[in-house]
XYZ file of C-alpha atoms in Angstrom:
217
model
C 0.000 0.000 0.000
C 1.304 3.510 -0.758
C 0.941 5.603 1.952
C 0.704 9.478 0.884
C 0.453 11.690 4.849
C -1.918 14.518 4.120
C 0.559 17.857 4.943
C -2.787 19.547 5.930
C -2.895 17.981 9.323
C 0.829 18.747 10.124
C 2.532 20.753 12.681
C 3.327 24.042 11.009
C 5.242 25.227 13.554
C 7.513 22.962 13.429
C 7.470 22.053 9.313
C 11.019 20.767 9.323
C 10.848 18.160 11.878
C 7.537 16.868 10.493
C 8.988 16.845 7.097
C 12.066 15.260 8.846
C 9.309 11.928 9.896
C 8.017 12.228 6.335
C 11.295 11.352 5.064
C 12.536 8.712 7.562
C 8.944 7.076 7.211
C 7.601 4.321 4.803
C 5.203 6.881 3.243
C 5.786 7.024 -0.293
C 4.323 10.115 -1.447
C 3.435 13.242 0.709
C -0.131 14.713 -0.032
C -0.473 18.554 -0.766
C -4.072 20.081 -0.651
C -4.196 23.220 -2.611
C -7.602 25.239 -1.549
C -8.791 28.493 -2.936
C -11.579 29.423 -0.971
C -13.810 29.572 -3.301
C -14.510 25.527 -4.886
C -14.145 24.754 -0.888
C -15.014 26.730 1.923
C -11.539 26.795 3.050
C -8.064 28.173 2.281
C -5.073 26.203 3.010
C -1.281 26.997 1.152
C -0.144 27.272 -1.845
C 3.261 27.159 -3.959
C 5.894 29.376 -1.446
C 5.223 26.308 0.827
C 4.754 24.049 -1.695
C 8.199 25.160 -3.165
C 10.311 25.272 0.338
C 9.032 21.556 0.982
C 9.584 20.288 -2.317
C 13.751 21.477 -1.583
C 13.896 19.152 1.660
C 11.124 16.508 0.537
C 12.812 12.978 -0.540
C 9.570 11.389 -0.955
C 6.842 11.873 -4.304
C 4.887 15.298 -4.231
C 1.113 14.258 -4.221
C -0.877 17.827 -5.419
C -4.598 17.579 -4.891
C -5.999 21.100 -6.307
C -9.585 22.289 -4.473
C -9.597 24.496 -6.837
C -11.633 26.109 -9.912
C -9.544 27.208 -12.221
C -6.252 24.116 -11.969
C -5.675 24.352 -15.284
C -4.124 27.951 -14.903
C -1.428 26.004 -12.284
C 0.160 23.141 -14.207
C 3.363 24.713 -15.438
C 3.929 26.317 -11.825
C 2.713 22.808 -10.384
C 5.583 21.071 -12.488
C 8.250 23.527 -11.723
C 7.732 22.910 -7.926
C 9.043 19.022 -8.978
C 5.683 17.967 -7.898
C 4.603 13.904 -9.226
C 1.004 13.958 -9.384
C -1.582 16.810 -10.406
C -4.949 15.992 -9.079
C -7.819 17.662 -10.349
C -11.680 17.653 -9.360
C -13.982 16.366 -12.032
C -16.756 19.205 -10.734
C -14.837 22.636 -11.574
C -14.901 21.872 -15.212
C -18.212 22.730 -17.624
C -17.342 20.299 -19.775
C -15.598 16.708 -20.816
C -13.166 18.381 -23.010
C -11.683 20.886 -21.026
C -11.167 18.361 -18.576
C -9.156 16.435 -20.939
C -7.255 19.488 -21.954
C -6.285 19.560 -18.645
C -4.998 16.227 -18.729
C -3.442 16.564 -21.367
C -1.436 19.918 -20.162
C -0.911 17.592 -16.887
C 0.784 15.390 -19.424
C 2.593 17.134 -21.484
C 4.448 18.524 -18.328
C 5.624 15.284 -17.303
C 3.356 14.979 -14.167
C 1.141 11.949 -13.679
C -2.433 13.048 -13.928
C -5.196 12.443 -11.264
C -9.126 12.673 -11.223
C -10.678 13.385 -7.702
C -14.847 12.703 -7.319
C -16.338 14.150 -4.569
C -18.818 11.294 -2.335
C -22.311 12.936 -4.422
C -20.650 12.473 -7.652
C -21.096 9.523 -9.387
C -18.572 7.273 -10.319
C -19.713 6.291 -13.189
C -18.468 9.376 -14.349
C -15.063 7.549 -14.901
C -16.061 5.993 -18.143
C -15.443 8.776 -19.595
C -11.557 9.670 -18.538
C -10.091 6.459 -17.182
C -7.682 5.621 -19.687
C -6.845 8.987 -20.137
C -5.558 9.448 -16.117
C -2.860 8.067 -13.908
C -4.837 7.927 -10.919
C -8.487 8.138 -9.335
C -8.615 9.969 -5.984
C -12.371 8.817 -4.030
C -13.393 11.505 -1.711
C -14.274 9.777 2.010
C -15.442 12.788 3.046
C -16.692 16.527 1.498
C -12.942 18.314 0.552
C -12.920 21.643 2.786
C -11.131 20.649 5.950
C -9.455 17.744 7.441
C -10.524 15.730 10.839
C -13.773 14.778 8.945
C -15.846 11.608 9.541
C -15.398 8.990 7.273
C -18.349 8.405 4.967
C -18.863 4.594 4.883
C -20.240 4.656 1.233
C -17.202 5.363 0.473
C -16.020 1.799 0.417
C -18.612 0.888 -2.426
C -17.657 3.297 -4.826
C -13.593 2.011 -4.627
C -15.226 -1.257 -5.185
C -16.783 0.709 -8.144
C -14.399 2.398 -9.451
C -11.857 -0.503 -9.375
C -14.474 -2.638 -11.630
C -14.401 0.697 -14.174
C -10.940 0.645 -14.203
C -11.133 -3.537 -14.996
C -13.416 -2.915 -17.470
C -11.790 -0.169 -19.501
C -8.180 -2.349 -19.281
C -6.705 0.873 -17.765
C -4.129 1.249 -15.133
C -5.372 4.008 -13.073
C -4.224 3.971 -9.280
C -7.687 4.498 -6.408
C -6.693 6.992 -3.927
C -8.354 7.830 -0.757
C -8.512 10.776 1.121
C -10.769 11.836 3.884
C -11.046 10.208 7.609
C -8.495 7.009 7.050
C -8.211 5.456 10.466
C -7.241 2.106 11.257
C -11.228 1.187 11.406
C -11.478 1.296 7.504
C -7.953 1.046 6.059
C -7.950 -2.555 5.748
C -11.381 -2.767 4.079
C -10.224 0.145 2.045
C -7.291 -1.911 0.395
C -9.295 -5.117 0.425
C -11.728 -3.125 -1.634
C -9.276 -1.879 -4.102
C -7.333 1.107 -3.372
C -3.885 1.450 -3.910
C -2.868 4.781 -2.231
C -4.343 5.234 1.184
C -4.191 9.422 1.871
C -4.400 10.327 6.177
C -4.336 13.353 8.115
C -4.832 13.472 11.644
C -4.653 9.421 11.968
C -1.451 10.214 11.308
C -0.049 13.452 12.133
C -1.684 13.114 15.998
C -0.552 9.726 16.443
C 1.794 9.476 19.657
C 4.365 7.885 16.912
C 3.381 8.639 13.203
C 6.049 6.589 11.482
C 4.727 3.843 13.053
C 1.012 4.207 11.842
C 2.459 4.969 8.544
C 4.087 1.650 8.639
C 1.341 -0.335 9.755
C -0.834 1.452 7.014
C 2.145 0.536 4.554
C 2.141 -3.289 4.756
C -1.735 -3.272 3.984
């Protein structure tokens, strides 16, 4: 299991010794949560502190946009050496732009990710899912972390993996939003590949230790 710690629920007081765990940990990615305010009613960092973490970080960059406009980011989102650019199905008006997108995610040399929020269907997927590198599966509404788990959740990985069978693709399930050790397990048993966590992990009394344990799922 890939484990990608959500940077959200981090001490940022004291940045370089969590980013010091990060690196000594068996996480393989680090998740980034870009919010504007505006597609989420919340406003979290953007790339000064995406750039200073990216010098020190010796794990993958994980960028999940909350955004409206993400297609006006992608060359500043590549300069930052980021891996993955993960963009929400809802902010665009149409299937083409979001595959413009992609493609600019592309043509960048990022991977490319989809992210459905839990009332949009995932059928949706039929559409893009040999066109991305990755599907990220809201558990709960993006806006904040520390949210409760939304057990439907678990059906639509199932879902989504059988999509991904379907369509011979090789799109990665990610998912973020209220990953404890109470769903993890049934998480990966239902399909996903990259498990994102927050506060399960940030506020653990040792995090590289739940990052392990979440690991060898």
């Amino acid at each position: 299991m890939i484990v990608s710690p959500s940077l959200l629920s981090a001490d940022f007081l004291h940045l370089d010794h969590e980013l010091e765990m990060i690196n000594r940990s068996e996480a393989e990615w680090l998740h980034f949560d870009v919010m504007d305010g505006h597609f989420v009613p919340n406003i979290s960092y953007g790339f000064p502190i995406m750039q200073a973490v990216s010098k020190v970080l010796t794990k993958k960059l994980d960028v999940h946009f909350m955004i409206t406009n993400p297609q006006e980011y992608v060359k500043q989102t590549a300069a930052v050496g980021a891996m993955m650019m993960n963009v929400h199905y809802e902010v665009f008006n149409n299937i083409y732009s979001l595959k413009q997108c992609i493609q600019d995610i592309h043509q960048e040399g990022m991977k490319a990710g989809i992210t459905l929020n839990p009332d949009t269907p995932v059928s949706v997927l039929s559409f893009i899912i040999n066109e991305v590198d990755m599907v990220l599966i809201m558990g709960v509404f993006p806006g904040f972390g520390g949210q409760k788990f939304i057990p439907a959740t678990i059906d639509r990985v199932r879902e989504a993996k059988e999509i991904i069978k379907s369509h011979g693709s090789t799109a990665l399930i990610e998912v973020d939003g209220g990953v404890n050790d109470s769903n993890a397990k049934t998480l990966a048993d239902a399909g996903a590949d990259i498990l994102v966590s927050g506060n399960y992990i940030f506020k653990a009394p040792n995090p590289e230790v739940v990052i392990s344990e979440l690991a060898k799922l």
